[in-house]
Amino acid sequence: MRFWTEQPAKAEVEAVVRCYVGLLQAGKFPQAEHLIDHSPTRHVLTSLWAGSVEAGAAEGREASTSPAADAWEQDPSWLGEIALADFHWGDTGSHVYVEITYRGQTIEVALSFWLKPVDAGWVIGGPGTLW
Protein backbone atom coordinates (compact mmCIF):
# COMPACT_ATOMS: atom_id res chain seq x y z
CA MET A 1 0.00 0.00 0.00
CA ARG A 2 1.29 3.44 -0.84
CA PHE A 3 1.90 5.61 2.25
CA TRP A 4 2.69 9.32 2.42
CA THR A 5 3.98 11.08 5.52
CA GLU A 6 2.16 14.26 4.46
CA GLN A 7 -1.11 14.65 2.58
CA PRO A 8 -0.22 13.93 -1.07
CA ALA A 9 -0.83 16.34 -3.92
CA LYS A 10 -3.78 15.74 -6.22
CA ALA A 11 -1.46 14.72 -9.06
CA GLU A 12 0.08 12.01 -6.85
CA VAL A 13 -3.33 10.61 -5.96
CA GLU A 14 -4.46 10.67 -9.59
CA ALA A 15 -1.30 8.79 -10.60
CA VAL A 16 -2.06 6.04 -8.07
CA VAL A 17 -5.67 5.83 -9.30
CA ARG A 18 -4.40 5.48 -12.88
CA CYS A 19 -2.01 2.74 -11.76
CA TYR A 20 -4.83 0.97 -9.88
CA VAL A 21 -7.07 0.93 -12.96
CA GLY A 22 -4.13 -0.14 -15.12
CA LEU A 23 -3.53 -3.11 -12.84
CA LEU A 24 -7.20 -4.06 -13.09
CA GLN A 25 -7.02 -3.85 -16.88
CA ALA A 26 -3.95 -6.09 -16.86
CA GLY A 27 -5.77 -8.67 -14.73
CA LYS A 28 -3.42 -8.04 -11.80
CA PHE A 29 -6.17 -7.92 -9.20
CA PRO A 30 -4.06 -8.80 -6.12
CA GLN A 31 -1.54 -6.06 -6.98
CA ALA A 32 -4.38 -3.55 -7.42
CA GLU A 33 -5.79 -4.53 -4.03
CA HIS A 34 -2.40 -3.99 -2.40
CA LEU A 35 -1.91 -0.54 -3.94
CA ILE A 36 -4.68 1.13 -1.96
CA ASP A 37 -6.72 0.54 1.19
CA HIS A 38 -9.33 -1.16 -0.95
CA SER A 39 -12.88 -2.24 -1.27
CA PRO A 40 -13.14 -5.77 -2.64
CA THR A 41 -11.96 -5.82 -6.26
CA ARG A 42 -14.77 -8.21 -7.08
CA HIS A 43 -17.34 -5.51 -6.24
CA VAL A 44 -15.49 -2.92 -8.34
CA LEU A 45 -15.26 -5.21 -11.37
CA THR A 46 -18.88 -6.30 -11.08
CA SER A 47 -19.99 -2.65 -10.97
CA LEU A 48 -17.80 -1.65 -13.91
CA TRP A 49 -19.14 -4.61 -15.91
CA ALA A 50 -22.75 -3.73 -15.06
CA GLY A 51 -22.24 -0.09 -16.02
CA SER A 52 -20.44 -0.82 -19.27
CA VAL A 53 -20.74 -4.17 -21.04
CA GLU A 54 -23.97 -5.31 -19.41
CA ALA A 55 -25.64 -1.90 -19.79
CA GLY A 56 -24.77 -1.82 -23.49
CA ALA A 57 -26.03 -5.36 -24.02
CA ALA A 58 -29.28 -4.63 -22.16
CA GLU A 59 -30.22 -2.00 -24.72
CA GLY A 60 -30.59 -4.70 -27.36
CA ARG A 61 -32.43 -7.41 -25.41
CA GLU A 62 -35.44 -8.05 -23.23
CA ALA A 63 -35.06 -6.91 -19.64
CA SER A 64 -36.00 -10.40 -18.43
CA THR A 65 -32.82 -11.97 -19.81
CA SER A 66 -29.69 -11.41 -17.80
CA PRO A 67 -26.11 -12.65 -18.12
CA ALA A 68 -24.55 -14.74 -15.38
CA ALA A 69 -23.81 -12.82 -12.20
CA ASP A 70 -20.04 -13.03 -12.72
CA ALA A 71 -20.00 -12.86 -16.51
CA TRP A 72 -17.17 -10.32 -16.33
CA GLU A 73 -14.85 -13.18 -15.37
CA GLN A 74 -15.54 -15.19 -18.53
CA ASP A 75 -13.60 -12.86 -20.84
CA PRO A 76 -11.70 -10.02 -19.14
CA SER A 77 -10.82 -8.39 -22.47
CA TRP A 78 -13.61 -5.85 -21.90
CA LEU A 79 -11.36 -4.18 -19.32
CA GLY A 80 -9.17 -3.00 -22.19
CA GLU A 81 -12.06 -0.84 -23.36
CA ILE A 82 -12.43 0.92 -20.01
CA ALA A 83 -10.70 4.29 -19.64
CA LEU A 84 -10.51 7.03 -17.07
CA ALA A 85 -12.14 10.32 -17.97
CA ASP A 86 -12.37 13.40 -15.75
CA PHE A 87 -11.27 13.56 -12.12
CA HIS A 88 -13.55 15.57 -9.82
CA TRP A 89 -12.17 16.71 -6.46
CA GLY A 90 -14.26 17.63 -3.42
CA ASP A 91 -13.86 21.00 -1.76
CA THR A 92 -11.61 19.65 1.01
CA GLY A 93 -9.17 18.01 -1.40
CA SER A 94 -9.49 14.68 0.36
CA HIS A 95 -12.11 13.03 -1.90
CA VAL A 96 -12.02 12.43 -5.63
CA TYR A 97 -14.17 10.56 -8.06
CA VAL A 98 -13.25 9.67 -11.59
CA GLU A 99 -15.62 9.20 -14.48
CA ILE A 100 -15.20 6.01 -16.50
CA THR A 101 -15.67 5.50 -20.21
CA TYR A 102 -16.36 2.29 -22.08
CA ARG A 103 -15.68 2.33 -25.81
CA GLY A 104 -15.35 6.09 -25.61
CA GLN A 105 -18.72 6.70 -23.92
CA THR A 106 -19.04 7.86 -20.31
CA ILE A 107 -20.82 5.18 -18.29
CA GLU A 108 -23.09 5.55 -15.27
CA VAL A 109 -20.50 4.16 -12.86
CA ALA A 110 -17.75 6.32 -11.39
CA LEU A 111 -15.06 5.31 -8.91
CA SER A 112 -14.52 7.34 -5.76
CA PHE A 113 -11.35 7.45 -3.68
CA TRP A 114 -10.43 9.33 -0.53
CA LEU A 115 -7.35 10.17 1.46
CA LYS A 116 -7.29 8.51 4.85
CA PRO A 117 -5.10 9.58 7.73
CA VAL A 118 -3.45 6.56 9.38
CA ASP A 119 -0.73 6.17 12.00
CA ALA A 120 1.99 6.09 9.33
CA GLY A 121 0.63 9.15 7.47
CA TRP A 122 -1.83 8.99 4.58
CA VAL A 123 -3.20 6.25 2.32
CA ILE A 124 -5.76 6.19 -0.45
CA GLY A 125 -9.00 4.43 0.38
CA GLY A 126 -11.56 3.07 -2.01
CA PRO A 127 -12.73 2.73 -4.50
CA GLY A 128 -16.38 3.22 -3.87
CA THR A 129 -18.66 2.80 -6.84
CA LEU A 130 -21.00 5.68 -7.59
CA TRP A 131 -24.11 5.23 -9.74
PDB file of C-alpha atoms in Angstrom:
ATOM      1  CA  MET A   1       0.000   0.000   0.000  1.00  0.00           C
ATOM      2  CA  ARG A   2       1.295   3.436  -0.840  1.00  0.00           C
ATOM      3  CA  PHE A   3       1.900   5.612   2.245  1.00  0.00           C
ATOM      4  CA  TRP A   4       2.686   9.320   2.418  1.00  0.00           C
ATOM      5  CA  THR A   5       3.979  11.081   5.520  1.00  0.00           C
ATOM      6  CA  GLU A   6       2.164  14.261   4.456  1.00  0.00           C
ATOM      7  CA  GLN A   7      -1.106  14.646   2.577  1.00  0.00           C
ATOM      8  CA  PRO A   8      -0.216  13.926  -1.065  1.00  0.00           C
ATOM      9  CA  ALA A   9      -0.835  16.338  -3.915  1.00  0.00           C
ATOM     10  CA  LYS A  10      -3.782  15.744  -6.224  1.00  0.00           C
ATOM     11  CA  ALA A  11      -1.455  14.719  -9.062  1.00  0.00           C
ATOM     12  CA  GLU A  12       0.084  12.006  -6.855  1.00  0.00           C
ATOM     13  CA  VAL A  13      -3.335  10.609  -5.963  1.00  0.00           C
ATOM     14  CA  GLU A  14      -4.462  10.671  -9.594  1.00  0.00           C
ATOM     15  CA  ALA A  15      -1.299   8.794 -10.597  1.00  0.00           C
ATOM     16  CA  VAL A  16      -2.060   6.044  -8.066  1.00  0.00           C
ATOM     17  CA  VAL A  17      -5.670   5.834  -9.302  1.00  0.00           C
ATOM     18  CA  ARG A  18      -4.398   5.477 -12.877  1.00  0.00           C
ATOM     19  CA  CYS A  19      -2.014   2.740 -11.756  1.00  0.00           C
ATOM     20  CA  TYR A  20      -4.832   0.968  -9.879  1.00  0.00           C
ATOM     21  CA  VAL A  21      -7.069   0.931 -12.963  1.00  0.00           C
ATOM     22  CA  GLY A  22      -4.126  -0.137 -15.125  1.00  0.00           C
ATOM     23  CA  LEU A  23      -3.528  -3.105 -12.837  1.00  0.00           C
ATOM     24  CA  LEU A  24      -7.200  -4.058 -13.093  1.00  0.00           C
ATOM     25  CA  GLN A  25      -7.015  -3.851 -16.875  1.00  0.00           C
ATOM     26  CA  ALA A  26      -3.945  -6.094 -16.855  1.00  0.00           C
ATOM     27  CA  GLY A  27      -5.768  -8.670 -14.725  1.00  0.00           C
ATOM     28  CA  LYS A  28      -3.418  -8.042 -11.802  1.00  0.00           C
ATOM     29  CA  PHE A  29      -6.170  -7.918  -9.198  1.00  0.00           C
ATOM     30  CA  PRO A  30      -4.059  -8.803  -6.118  1.00  0.00           C
ATOM     31  CA  GLN A  31      -1.543  -6.056  -6.981  1.00  0.00           C
ATOM     32  CA  ALA A  32      -4.383  -3.550  -7.416  1.00  0.00           C
ATOM     33  CA  GLU A  33      -5.791  -4.531  -4.028  1.00  0.00           C
ATOM     34  CA  HIS A  34      -2.401  -3.987  -2.403  1.00  0.00           C
ATOM     35  CA  LEU A  35      -1.908  -0.538  -3.938  1.00  0.00           C
ATOM     36  CA  ILE A  36      -4.684   1.127  -1.956  1.00  0.00           C
ATOM     37  CA  ASP A  37      -6.721   0.542   1.191  1.00  0.00           C
ATOM     38  CA  HIS A  38      -9.326  -1.157  -0.951  1.00  0.00           C
ATOM     39  CA  SER A  39     -12.882  -2.243  -1.273  1.00  0.00           C
ATOM     40  CA  PRO A  40     -13.142  -5.771  -2.642  1.00  0.00           C
ATOM     41  CA  THR A  41     -11.963  -5.820  -6.259  1.00  0.00           C
ATOM     42  CA  ARG A  42     -14.775  -8.208  -7.079  1.00  0.00           C
ATOM     43  CA  HIS A  43     -17.343  -5.508  -6.242  1.00  0.00           C
ATOM     44  CA  VAL A  44     -15.492  -2.925  -8.339  1.00  0.00           C
ATOM     45  CA  LEU A  45     -15.260  -5.209 -11.371  1.00  0.00           C
ATOM     46  CA  THR A  46     -18.883  -6.296 -11.080  1.00  0.00           C
ATOM     47  CA  SER A  47     -19.993  -2.654 -10.968  1.00  0.00           C
ATOM     48  CA  LEU A  48     -17.802  -1.648 -13.909  1.00  0.00           C
ATOM     49  CA  TRP A  49     -19.142  -4.612 -15.908  1.00  0.00           C
ATOM     50  CA  ALA A  50     -22.752  -3.733 -15.063  1.00  0.00           C
ATOM     51  CA  GLY A  51     -22.245  -0.094 -16.023  1.00  0.00           C
ATOM     52  CA  SER A  52     -20.445  -0.821 -19.268  1.00  0.00           C
ATOM     53  CA  VAL A  53     -20.745  -4.170 -21.045  1.00  0.00           C
ATOM     54  CA  GLU A  54     -23.972  -5.315 -19.412  1.00  0.00           C
ATOM     55  CA  ALA A  55     -25.638  -1.905 -19.795  1.00  0.00           C
ATOM     56  CA  GLY A  56     -24.769  -1.820 -23.494  1.00  0.00           C
ATOM     57  CA  ALA A  57     -26.026  -5.359 -24.024  1.00  0.00           C
ATOM     58  CA  ALA A  58     -29.276  -4.629 -22.158  1.00  0.00           C
ATOM     59  CA  GLU A  59     -30.219  -1.999 -24.721  1.00  0.00           C
ATOM     60  CA  GLY A  60     -30.593  -4.702 -27.355  1.00  0.00           C
ATOM     61  CA  ARG A  61     -32.435  -7.413 -25.413  1.00  0.00           C
ATOM     62  CA  GLU A  62     -35.438  -8.049 -23.233  1.00  0.00           C
ATOM     63  CA  ALA A  63     -35.058  -6.908 -19.641  1.00  0.00           C
ATOM     64  CA  SER A  64     -36.001 -10.399 -18.434  1.00  0.00           C
ATOM     65  CA  THR A  65     -32.821 -11.971 -19.807  1.00  0.00           C
ATOM     66  CA  SER A  66     -29.690 -11.415 -17.799  1.00  0.00           C
ATOM     67  CA  PRO A  67     -26.113 -12.653 -18.122  1.00  0.00           C
ATOM     68  CA  ALA A  68     -24.546 -14.745 -15.384  1.00  0.00           C
ATOM     69  CA  ALA A  69     -23.811 -12.816 -12.202  1.00  0.00           C
ATOM     70  CA  ASP A  70     -20.042 -13.031 -12.722  1.00  0.00           C
ATOM     71  CA  ALA A  71     -19.997 -12.865 -16.511  1.00  0.00           C
ATOM     72  CA  TRP A  72     -17.169 -10.318 -16.326  1.00  0.00           C
ATOM     73  CA  GLU A  73     -14.850 -13.181 -15.366  1.00  0.00           C
ATOM     74  CA  GLN A  74     -15.542 -15.186 -18.533  1.00  0.00           C
ATOM     75  CA  ASP A  75     -13.599 -12.862 -20.838  1.00  0.00           C
ATOM     76  CA  PRO A  76     -11.703 -10.019 -19.138  1.00  0.00           C
ATOM     77  CA  SER A  77     -10.819  -8.391 -22.474  1.00  0.00           C
ATOM     78  CA  TRP A  78     -13.612  -5.849 -21.898  1.00  0.00           C
ATOM     79  CA  LEU A  79     -11.359  -4.183 -19.319  1.00  0.00           C
ATOM     80  CA  GLY A  80      -9.172  -3.002 -22.191  1.00  0.00           C
ATOM     81  CA  GLU A  81     -12.063  -0.836 -23.364  1.00  0.00           C
ATOM     82  CA  ILE A  82     -12.426   0.921 -20.013  1.00  0.00           C
ATOM     83  CA  ALA A  83     -10.696   4.290 -19.640  1.00  0.00           C
ATOM     84  CA  LEU A  84     -10.512   7.030 -17.067  1.00  0.00           C
ATOM     85  CA  ALA A  85     -12.143  10.317 -17.967  1.00  0.00           C
ATOM     86  CA  ASP A  86     -12.372  13.399 -15.747  1.00  0.00           C
ATOM     87  CA  PHE A  87     -11.272  13.556 -12.124  1.00  0.00           C
ATOM     88  CA  HIS A  88     -13.548  15.575  -9.817  1.00  0.00           C
ATOM     89  CA  TRP A  89     -12.174  16.708  -6.464  1.00  0.00           C
ATOM     90  CA  GLY A  90     -14.263  17.628  -3.421  1.00  0.00           C
ATOM     91  CA  ASP A  91     -13.857  21.001  -1.757  1.00  0.00           C
ATOM     92  CA  THR A  92     -11.611  19.652   1.014  1.00  0.00           C
ATOM     93  CA  GLY A  93      -9.169  18.006  -1.404  1.00  0.00           C
ATOM     94  CA  SER A  94      -9.493  14.675   0.357  1.00  0.00           C
ATOM     95  CA  HIS A  95     -12.110  13.035  -1.900  1.00  0.00           C
ATOM     96  CA  VAL A  96     -12.017  12.427  -5.627  1.00  0.00           C
ATOM     97  CA  TYR A  97     -14.168  10.564  -8.058  1.00  0.00           C
ATOM     98  CA  VAL A  98     -13.249   9.670 -11.589  1.00  0.00           C
ATOM     99  CA  GLU A  99     -15.619   9.204 -14.483  1.00  0.00           C
ATOM    100  CA  ILE A 100     -15.197   6.011 -16.498  1.00  0.00           C
ATOM    101  CA  THR A 101     -15.667   5.501 -20.214  1.00  0.00           C
ATOM    102  CA  TYR A 102     -16.361   2.288 -22.083  1.00  0.00           C
ATOM    103  CA  ARG A 103     -15.681   2.333 -25.808  1.00  0.00           C
ATOM    104  CA  GLY A 104     -15.347   6.094 -25.612  1.00  0.00           C
ATOM    105  CA  GLN A 105     -18.719   6.699 -23.923  1.00  0.00           C
ATOM    106  CA  THR A 106     -19.042   7.859 -20.312  1.00  0.00           C
ATOM    107  CA  ILE A 107     -20.820   5.182 -18.287  1.00  0.00           C
ATOM    108  CA  GLU A 108     -23.094   5.554 -15.270  1.00  0.00           C
ATOM    109  CA  VAL A 109     -20.501   4.156 -12.862  1.00  0.00           C
ATOM    110  CA  ALA A 110     -17.748   6.320 -11.393  1.00  0.00           C
ATOM    111  CA  LEU A 111     -15.062   5.307  -8.913  1.00  0.00           C
ATOM    112  CA  SER A 112     -14.521   7.342  -5.765  1.00  0.00           C
ATOM    113  CA  PHE A 113     -11.353   7.453  -3.680  1.00  0.00           C
ATOM    114  CA  TRP A 114     -10.432   9.326  -0.531  1.00  0.00           C
ATOM    115  CA  LEU A 115      -7.349  10.168   1.456  1.00  0.00           C
ATOM    116  CA  LYS A 116      -7.291   8.511   4.848  1.00  0.00           C
ATOM    117  CA  PRO A 117      -5.100   9.584   7.732  1.00  0.00           C
ATOM    118  CA  VAL A 118      -3.453   6.559   9.376  1.00  0.00           C
ATOM    119  CA  ASP A 119      -0.734   6.173  12.002  1.00  0.00           C
ATOM    120  CA  ALA A 120       1.987   6.085   9.327  1.00  0.00           C
ATOM    121  CA  GLY A 121       0.629   9.152   7.473  1.00  0.00           C
ATOM    122  CA  TRP A 122      -1.831   8.989   4.584  1.00  0.00           C
ATOM    123  CA  VAL A 123      -3.201   6.247   2.323  1.00  0.00           C
ATOM    124  CA  ILE A 124      -5.759   6.186  -0.451  1.00  0.00           C
ATOM    125  CA  GLY A 125      -9.000   4.432   0.380  1.00  0.00           C
ATOM    126  CA  GLY A 126     -11.562   3.065  -2.006  1.00  0.00           C
ATOM    127  CA  PRO A 127     -12.726   2.732  -4.505  1.00  0.00           C
ATOM    128  CA  GLY A 128     -16.378   3.223  -3.870  1.00  0.00           C
ATOM    129  CA  THR A 129     -18.658   2.804  -6.844  1.00  0.00           C
ATOM    130  CA  LEU A 130     -21.001   5.676  -7.586  1.00  0.00           C
ATOM    131  CA  TRP A 131     -24.109   5.228  -9.738  1.00  0.00           C
TER     132      TRP A 131
END
